[in-house]
Short mmCIF file of C-alpha atoms and ligand atoms in Angstrom, two decimals:
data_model
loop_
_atom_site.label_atom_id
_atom_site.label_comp_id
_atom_site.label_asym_id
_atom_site.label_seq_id
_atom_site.Cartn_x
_atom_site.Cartn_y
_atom_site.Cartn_z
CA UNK U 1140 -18.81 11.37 -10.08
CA UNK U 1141 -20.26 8.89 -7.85
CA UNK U 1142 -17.38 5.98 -7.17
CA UNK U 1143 -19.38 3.72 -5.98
CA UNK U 1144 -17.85 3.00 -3.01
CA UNK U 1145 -20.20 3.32 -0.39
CA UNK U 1146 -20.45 0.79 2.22
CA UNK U 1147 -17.85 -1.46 0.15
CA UNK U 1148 -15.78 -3.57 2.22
CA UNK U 1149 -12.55 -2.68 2.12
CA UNK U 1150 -8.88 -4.03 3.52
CA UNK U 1151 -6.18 -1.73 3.59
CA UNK U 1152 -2.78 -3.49 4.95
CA UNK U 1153 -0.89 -0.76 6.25
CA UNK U 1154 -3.52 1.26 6.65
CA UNK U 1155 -2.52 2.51 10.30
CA UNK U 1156 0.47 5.70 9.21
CA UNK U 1157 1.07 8.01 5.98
CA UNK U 1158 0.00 6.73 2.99
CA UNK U 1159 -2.03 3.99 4.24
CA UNK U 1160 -3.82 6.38 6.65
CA UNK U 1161 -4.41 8.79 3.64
CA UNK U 1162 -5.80 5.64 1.45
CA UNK U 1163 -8.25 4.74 4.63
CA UNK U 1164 -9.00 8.40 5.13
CA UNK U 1165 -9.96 8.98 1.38
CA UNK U 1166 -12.25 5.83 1.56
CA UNK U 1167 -13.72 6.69 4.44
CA UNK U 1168 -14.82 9.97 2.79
CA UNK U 1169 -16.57 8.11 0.34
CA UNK U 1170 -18.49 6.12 3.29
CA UNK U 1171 -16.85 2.33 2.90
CA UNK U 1172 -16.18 0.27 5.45
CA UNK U 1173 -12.48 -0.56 6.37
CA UNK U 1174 -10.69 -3.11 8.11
CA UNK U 1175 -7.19 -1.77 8.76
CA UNK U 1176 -4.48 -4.80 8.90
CA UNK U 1177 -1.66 -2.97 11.02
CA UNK U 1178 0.95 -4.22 13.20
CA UNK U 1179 0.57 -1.06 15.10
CA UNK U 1180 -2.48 -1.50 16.71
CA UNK U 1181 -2.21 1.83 18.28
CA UNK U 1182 -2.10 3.92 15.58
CA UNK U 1183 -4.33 1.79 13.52
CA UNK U 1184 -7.03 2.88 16.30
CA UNK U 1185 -6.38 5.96 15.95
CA UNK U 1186 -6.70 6.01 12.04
CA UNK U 1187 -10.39 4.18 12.64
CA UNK U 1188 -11.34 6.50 14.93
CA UNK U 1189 -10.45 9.58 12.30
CA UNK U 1190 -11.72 7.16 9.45
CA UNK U 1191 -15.42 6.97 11.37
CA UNK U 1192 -15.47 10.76 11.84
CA UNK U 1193 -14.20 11.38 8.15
CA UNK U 1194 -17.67 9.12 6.83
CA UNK U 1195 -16.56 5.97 6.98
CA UNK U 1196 -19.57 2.76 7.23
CA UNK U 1197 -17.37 1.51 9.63
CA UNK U 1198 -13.58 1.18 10.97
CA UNK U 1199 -12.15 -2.23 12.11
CA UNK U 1200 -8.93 -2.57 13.29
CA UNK U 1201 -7.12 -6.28 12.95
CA UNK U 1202 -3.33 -5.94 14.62
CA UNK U 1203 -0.79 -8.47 12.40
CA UNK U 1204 3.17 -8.49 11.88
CA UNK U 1205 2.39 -9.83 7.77
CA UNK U 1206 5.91 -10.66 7.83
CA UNK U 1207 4.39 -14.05 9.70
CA UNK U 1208 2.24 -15.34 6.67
CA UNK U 1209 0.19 -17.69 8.63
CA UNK U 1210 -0.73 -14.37 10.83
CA UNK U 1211 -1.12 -12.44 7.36
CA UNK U 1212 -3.55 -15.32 6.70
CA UNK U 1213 -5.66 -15.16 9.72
CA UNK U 1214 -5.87 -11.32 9.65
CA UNK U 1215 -7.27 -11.36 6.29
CA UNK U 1216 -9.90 -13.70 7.43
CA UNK U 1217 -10.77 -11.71 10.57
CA UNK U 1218 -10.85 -8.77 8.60
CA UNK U 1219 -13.47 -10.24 6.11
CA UNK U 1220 -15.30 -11.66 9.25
CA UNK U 1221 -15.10 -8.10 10.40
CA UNK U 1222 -16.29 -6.49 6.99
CA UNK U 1223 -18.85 -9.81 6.66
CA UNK U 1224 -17.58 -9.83 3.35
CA UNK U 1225 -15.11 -8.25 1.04
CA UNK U 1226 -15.38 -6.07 -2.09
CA UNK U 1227 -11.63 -4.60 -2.29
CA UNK U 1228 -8.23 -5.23 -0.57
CA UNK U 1229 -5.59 -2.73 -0.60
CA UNK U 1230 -1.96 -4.61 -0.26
CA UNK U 1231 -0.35 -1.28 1.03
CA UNK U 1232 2.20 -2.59 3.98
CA UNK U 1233 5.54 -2.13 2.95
CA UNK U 1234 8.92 -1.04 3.76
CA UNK U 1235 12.58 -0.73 2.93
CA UNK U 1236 16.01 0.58 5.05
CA UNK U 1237 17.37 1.74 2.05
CA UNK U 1238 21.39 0.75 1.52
CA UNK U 1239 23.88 -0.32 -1.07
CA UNK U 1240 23.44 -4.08 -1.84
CA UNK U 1241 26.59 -5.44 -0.44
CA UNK U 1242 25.94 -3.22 3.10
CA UNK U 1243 22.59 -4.98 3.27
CA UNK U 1244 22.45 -8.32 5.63
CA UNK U 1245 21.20 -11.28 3.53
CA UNK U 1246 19.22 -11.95 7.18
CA UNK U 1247 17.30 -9.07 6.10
CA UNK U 1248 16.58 -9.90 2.68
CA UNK U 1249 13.86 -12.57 3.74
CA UNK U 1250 11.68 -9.67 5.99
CA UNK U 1251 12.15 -7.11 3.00
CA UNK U 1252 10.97 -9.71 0.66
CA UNK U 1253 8.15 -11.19 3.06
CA UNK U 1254 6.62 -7.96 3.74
CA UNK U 1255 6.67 -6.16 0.46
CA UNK U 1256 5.89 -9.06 -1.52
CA UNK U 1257 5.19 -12.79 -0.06
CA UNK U 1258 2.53 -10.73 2.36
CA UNK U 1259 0.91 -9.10 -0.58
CA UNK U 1260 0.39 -12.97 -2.42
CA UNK U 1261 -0.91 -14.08 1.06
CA UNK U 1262 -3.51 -11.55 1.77
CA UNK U 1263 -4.03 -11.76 -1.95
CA UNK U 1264 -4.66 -15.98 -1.65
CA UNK U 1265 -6.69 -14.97 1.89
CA UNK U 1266 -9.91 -12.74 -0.25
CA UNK U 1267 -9.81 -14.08 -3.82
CA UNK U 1268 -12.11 -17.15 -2.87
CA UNK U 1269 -14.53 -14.76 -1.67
CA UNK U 1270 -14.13 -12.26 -3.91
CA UNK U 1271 -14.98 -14.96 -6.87
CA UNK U 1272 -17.93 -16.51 -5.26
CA UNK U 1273 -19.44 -13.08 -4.64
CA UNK U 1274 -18.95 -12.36 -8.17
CA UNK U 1275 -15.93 -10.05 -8.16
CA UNK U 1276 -14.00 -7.26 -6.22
CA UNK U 1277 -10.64 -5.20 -6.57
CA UNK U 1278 -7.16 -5.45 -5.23
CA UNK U 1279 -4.74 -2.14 -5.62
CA UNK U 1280 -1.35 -2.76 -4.42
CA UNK U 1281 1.25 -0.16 -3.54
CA UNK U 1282 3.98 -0.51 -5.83
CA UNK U 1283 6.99 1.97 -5.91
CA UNK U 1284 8.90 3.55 -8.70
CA UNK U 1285 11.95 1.76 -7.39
CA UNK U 1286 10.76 -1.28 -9.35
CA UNK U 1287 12.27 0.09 -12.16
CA UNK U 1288 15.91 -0.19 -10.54
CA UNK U 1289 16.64 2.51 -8.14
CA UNK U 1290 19.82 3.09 -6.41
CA UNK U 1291 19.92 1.99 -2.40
CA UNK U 1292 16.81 -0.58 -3.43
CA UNK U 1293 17.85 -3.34 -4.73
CA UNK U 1294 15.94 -6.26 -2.51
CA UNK U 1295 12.90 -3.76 -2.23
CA UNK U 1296 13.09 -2.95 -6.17
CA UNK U 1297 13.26 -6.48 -6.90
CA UNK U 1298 10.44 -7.31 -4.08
CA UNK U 1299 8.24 -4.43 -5.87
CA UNK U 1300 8.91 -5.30 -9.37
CA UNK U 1301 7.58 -8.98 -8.18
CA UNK U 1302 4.80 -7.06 -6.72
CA UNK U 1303 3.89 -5.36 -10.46
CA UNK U 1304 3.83 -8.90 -11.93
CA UNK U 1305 2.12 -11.04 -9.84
CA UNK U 1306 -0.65 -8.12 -9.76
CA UNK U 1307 -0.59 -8.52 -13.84
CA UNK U 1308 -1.01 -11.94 -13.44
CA UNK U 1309 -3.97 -12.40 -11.00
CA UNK U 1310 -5.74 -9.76 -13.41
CA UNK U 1311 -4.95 -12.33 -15.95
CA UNK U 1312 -6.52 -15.52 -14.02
CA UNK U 1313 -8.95 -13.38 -12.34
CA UNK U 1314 -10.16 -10.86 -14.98
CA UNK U 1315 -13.41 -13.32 -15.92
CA UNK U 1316 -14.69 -13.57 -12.61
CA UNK U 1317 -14.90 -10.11 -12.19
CA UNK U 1318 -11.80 -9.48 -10.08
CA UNK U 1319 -9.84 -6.24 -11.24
CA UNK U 1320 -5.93 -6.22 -10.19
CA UNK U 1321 -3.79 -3.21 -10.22
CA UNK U 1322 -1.10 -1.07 -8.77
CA UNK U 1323 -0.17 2.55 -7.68
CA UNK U 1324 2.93 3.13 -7.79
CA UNK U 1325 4.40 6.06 -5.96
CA UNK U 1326 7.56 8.46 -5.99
CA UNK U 1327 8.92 9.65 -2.86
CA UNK U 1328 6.25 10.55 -0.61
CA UNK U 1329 7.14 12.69 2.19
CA UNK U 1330 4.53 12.41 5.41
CA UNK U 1331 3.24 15.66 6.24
CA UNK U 1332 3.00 15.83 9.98
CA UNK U 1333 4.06 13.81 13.09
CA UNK U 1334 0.13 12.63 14.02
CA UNK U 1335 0.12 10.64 10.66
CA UNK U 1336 3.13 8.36 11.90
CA UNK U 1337 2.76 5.59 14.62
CA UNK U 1338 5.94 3.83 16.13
CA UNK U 1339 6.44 1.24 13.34
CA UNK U 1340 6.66 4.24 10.27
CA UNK U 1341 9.72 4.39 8.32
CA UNK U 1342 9.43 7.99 8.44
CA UNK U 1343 10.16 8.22 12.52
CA UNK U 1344 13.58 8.30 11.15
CA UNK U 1345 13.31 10.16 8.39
CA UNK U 1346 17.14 10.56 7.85
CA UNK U 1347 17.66 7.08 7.36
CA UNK U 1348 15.44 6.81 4.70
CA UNK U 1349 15.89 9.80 2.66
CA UNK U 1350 18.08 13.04 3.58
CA UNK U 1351 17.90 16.42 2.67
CA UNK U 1352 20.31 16.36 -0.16
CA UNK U 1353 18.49 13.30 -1.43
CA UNK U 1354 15.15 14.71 -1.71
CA UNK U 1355 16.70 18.03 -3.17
CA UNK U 1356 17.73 15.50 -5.95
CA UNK U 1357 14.62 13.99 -6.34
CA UNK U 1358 12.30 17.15 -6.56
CA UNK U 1359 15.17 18.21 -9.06
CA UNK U 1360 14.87 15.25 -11.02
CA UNK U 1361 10.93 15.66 -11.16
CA UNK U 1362 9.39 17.33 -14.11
CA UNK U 1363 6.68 18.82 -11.92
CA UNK U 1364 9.36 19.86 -9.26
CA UNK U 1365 7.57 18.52 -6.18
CA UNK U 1366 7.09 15.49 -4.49
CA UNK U 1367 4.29 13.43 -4.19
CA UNK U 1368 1.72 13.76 -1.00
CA UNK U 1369 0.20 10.83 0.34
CA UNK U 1370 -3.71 12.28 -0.53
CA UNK U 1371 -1.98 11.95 -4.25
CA UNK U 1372 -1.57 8.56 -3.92
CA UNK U 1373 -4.59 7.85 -2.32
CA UNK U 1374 -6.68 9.48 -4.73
CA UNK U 1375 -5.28 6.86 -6.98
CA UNK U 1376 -5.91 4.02 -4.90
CA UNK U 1377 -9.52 5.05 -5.10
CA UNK U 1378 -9.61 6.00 -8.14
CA UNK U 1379 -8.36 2.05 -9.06
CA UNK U 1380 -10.83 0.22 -6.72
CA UNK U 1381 -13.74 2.30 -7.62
CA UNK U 1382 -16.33 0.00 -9.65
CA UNK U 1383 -17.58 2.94 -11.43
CA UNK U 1384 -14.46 4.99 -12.38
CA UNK U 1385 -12.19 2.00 -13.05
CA UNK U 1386 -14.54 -0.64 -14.11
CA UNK U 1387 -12.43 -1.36 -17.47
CA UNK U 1388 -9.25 -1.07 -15.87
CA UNK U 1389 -7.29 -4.08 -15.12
CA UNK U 1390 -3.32 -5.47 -14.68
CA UNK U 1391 -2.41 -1.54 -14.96
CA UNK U 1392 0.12 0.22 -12.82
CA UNK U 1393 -0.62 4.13 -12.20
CA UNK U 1394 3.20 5.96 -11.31
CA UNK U 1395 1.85 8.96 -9.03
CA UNK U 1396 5.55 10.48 -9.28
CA UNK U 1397 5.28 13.91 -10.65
CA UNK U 1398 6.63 12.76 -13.79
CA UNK U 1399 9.99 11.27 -11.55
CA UNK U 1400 9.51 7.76 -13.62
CA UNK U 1401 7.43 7.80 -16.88
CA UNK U 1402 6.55 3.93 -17.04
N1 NAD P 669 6.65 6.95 1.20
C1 NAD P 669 7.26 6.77 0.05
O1 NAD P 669 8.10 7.59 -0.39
C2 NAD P 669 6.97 5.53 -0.78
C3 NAD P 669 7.43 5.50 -2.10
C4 NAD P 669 7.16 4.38 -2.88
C5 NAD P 669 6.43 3.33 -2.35
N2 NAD P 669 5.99 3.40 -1.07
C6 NAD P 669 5.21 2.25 -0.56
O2 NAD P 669 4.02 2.76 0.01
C7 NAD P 669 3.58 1.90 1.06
C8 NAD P 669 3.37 2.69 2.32
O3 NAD P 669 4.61 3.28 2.69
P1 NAD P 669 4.72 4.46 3.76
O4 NAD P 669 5.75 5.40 3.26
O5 NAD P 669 3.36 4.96 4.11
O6 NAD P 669 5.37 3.64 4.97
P2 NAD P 669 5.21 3.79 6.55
O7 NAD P 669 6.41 3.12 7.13
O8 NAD P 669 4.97 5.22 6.94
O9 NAD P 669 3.90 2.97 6.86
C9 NAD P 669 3.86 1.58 6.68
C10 NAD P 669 2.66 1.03 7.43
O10 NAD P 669 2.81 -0.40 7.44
C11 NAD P 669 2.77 -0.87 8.79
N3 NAD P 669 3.67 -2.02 8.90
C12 NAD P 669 5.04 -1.99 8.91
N4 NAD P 669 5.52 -3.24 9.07
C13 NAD P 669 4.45 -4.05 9.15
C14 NAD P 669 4.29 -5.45 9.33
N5 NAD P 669 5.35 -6.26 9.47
N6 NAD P 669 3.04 -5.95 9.37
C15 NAD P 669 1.95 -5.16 9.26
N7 NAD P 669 2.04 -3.82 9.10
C16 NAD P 669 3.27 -3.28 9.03
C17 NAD P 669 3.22 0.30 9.64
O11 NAD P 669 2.75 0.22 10.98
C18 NAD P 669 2.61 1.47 8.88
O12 NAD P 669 1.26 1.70 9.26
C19 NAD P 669 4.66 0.82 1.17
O13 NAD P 669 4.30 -0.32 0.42
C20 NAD P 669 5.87 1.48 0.55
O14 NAD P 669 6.80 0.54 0.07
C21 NAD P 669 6.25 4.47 -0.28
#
């Protein structure tokens, strides 16, 4: 099927390591043009360079910590300057240390809530006025099935589930000028090799996110007994901001979990 994606204009926040790199990557394959918003500027090269070889219109790269929402702001602008214009934006930057609530510092609530969801509302408030007066576009966000309560997540659960519904809601005060809102929402997804990580991944430290034994449990507790790759979520992704596949879909949330959450 053709997705109708070629030579869209495209933000992906996190678009520099794992699954944002797999989200640019799979766009790039169907020839849009892609600003990456990336604090690692490094790595976010390095994904545009892959992304231009892979078929991409174009790769930009626009470096911004989007835990500073005025930078967030300006980013999204450059970007669009970038792009000239702007048919989707992927709100994929995210992260969480996970811990049990009362071993978390309350300093750190503010950055897990900033980045995961106050960033996703700014870059959100940075394209829509665009995106209306040229007649409509798409935003996917990356949820995560921790936004149905998962143990160790609590600030980032709550910051995701706040993620789900303001994504509902701007397909609800969006929807009639053309602008389509939804969200992937992935299980664990484990990154498949060391060239797909830059400095500021989670996964550096894999451990400290998710050990052995706790990934045993997961692909235990999986009905399809595997985890999630990042090309599966990706697929979503463009599955969600494709005009033609997903014109009629809007204020959904797509789990890409194996069957690990079934809501
Ligand atoms: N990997 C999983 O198991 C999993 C599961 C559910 C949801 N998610 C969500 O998927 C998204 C991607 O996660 P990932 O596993 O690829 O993470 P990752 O840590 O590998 O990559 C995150 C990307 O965001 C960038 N980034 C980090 N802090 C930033 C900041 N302050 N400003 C701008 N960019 C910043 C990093 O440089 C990196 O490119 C996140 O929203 C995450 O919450 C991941």
């Amino acid at each position: 099927m053709h997705l109708g994606l070629k030579d869209s204009k495209v933000i992906v926040t996190g678009g520099a390591s794992h699954i944002g790199r797999a989200i640019v990557l799979a766009l790039a394959a169907e020839g849009a043009n892609v600003a990456i918003v990336d604090i690692d500027k490094a790595q976010a090269e390095r994904t545009a360079e892959r992304a231009r070889a892979r078929g991409a219109a174009d790769a930009h790269v626009v470096a911004a910590d989007l835990t500073d929402l005025d930078a967030a702001e300006r980013a999204c602008q450059e970007a669009m300057q970038r792009l000239d214009g702007i048919s989707t934006l992927i709100s994929n930057a995210g992260a969480n240390r996970p811990d049990f609530f009362l071993k978390l510092d309350p300093k750190g609530w503010r950055r897990t809530l900033d980045l995961n969801l106050t960033a996703v509302m700014c870059c959100t408030r940075a394209v829509l006025p665009a995106m209306i007066d040229g007649g409509g576009g798409a935003i996917v966000a990356t949820a995560s099935t921790a936004a149905l309560g998962e143990q160790r997540q609590s600030v980032y659960a709550a910051a995701k589930a706040g993620v789900v519904a303001f994504v509902r809601t701007i397909a609800l005060e969006y929807g009639r000028h053309g602008v389509r809102a939804n969200c992937v929402s992935p299980g664990l997804t484990l990154p498949e090799d060391a060239e797909s990580l830059g400095a500021q991944s989670l996964w550096n430290d894999r451990d400290a996110v998710m050990n052995d034994a706790q990934t045993d449990y997961v692909v235990k507790a999986t009905p399809l007994r595997r985890l999630s790759r990042p090309e599966d979520i990706a697929r979503s992704v463009v599955f969600l901001a494709s005009p033609v596949a997903a014109r009629q879909i809007t204020g959904q949330t797509i789990t890409v979990a194996g069957g690990f959450a079934m809501r």
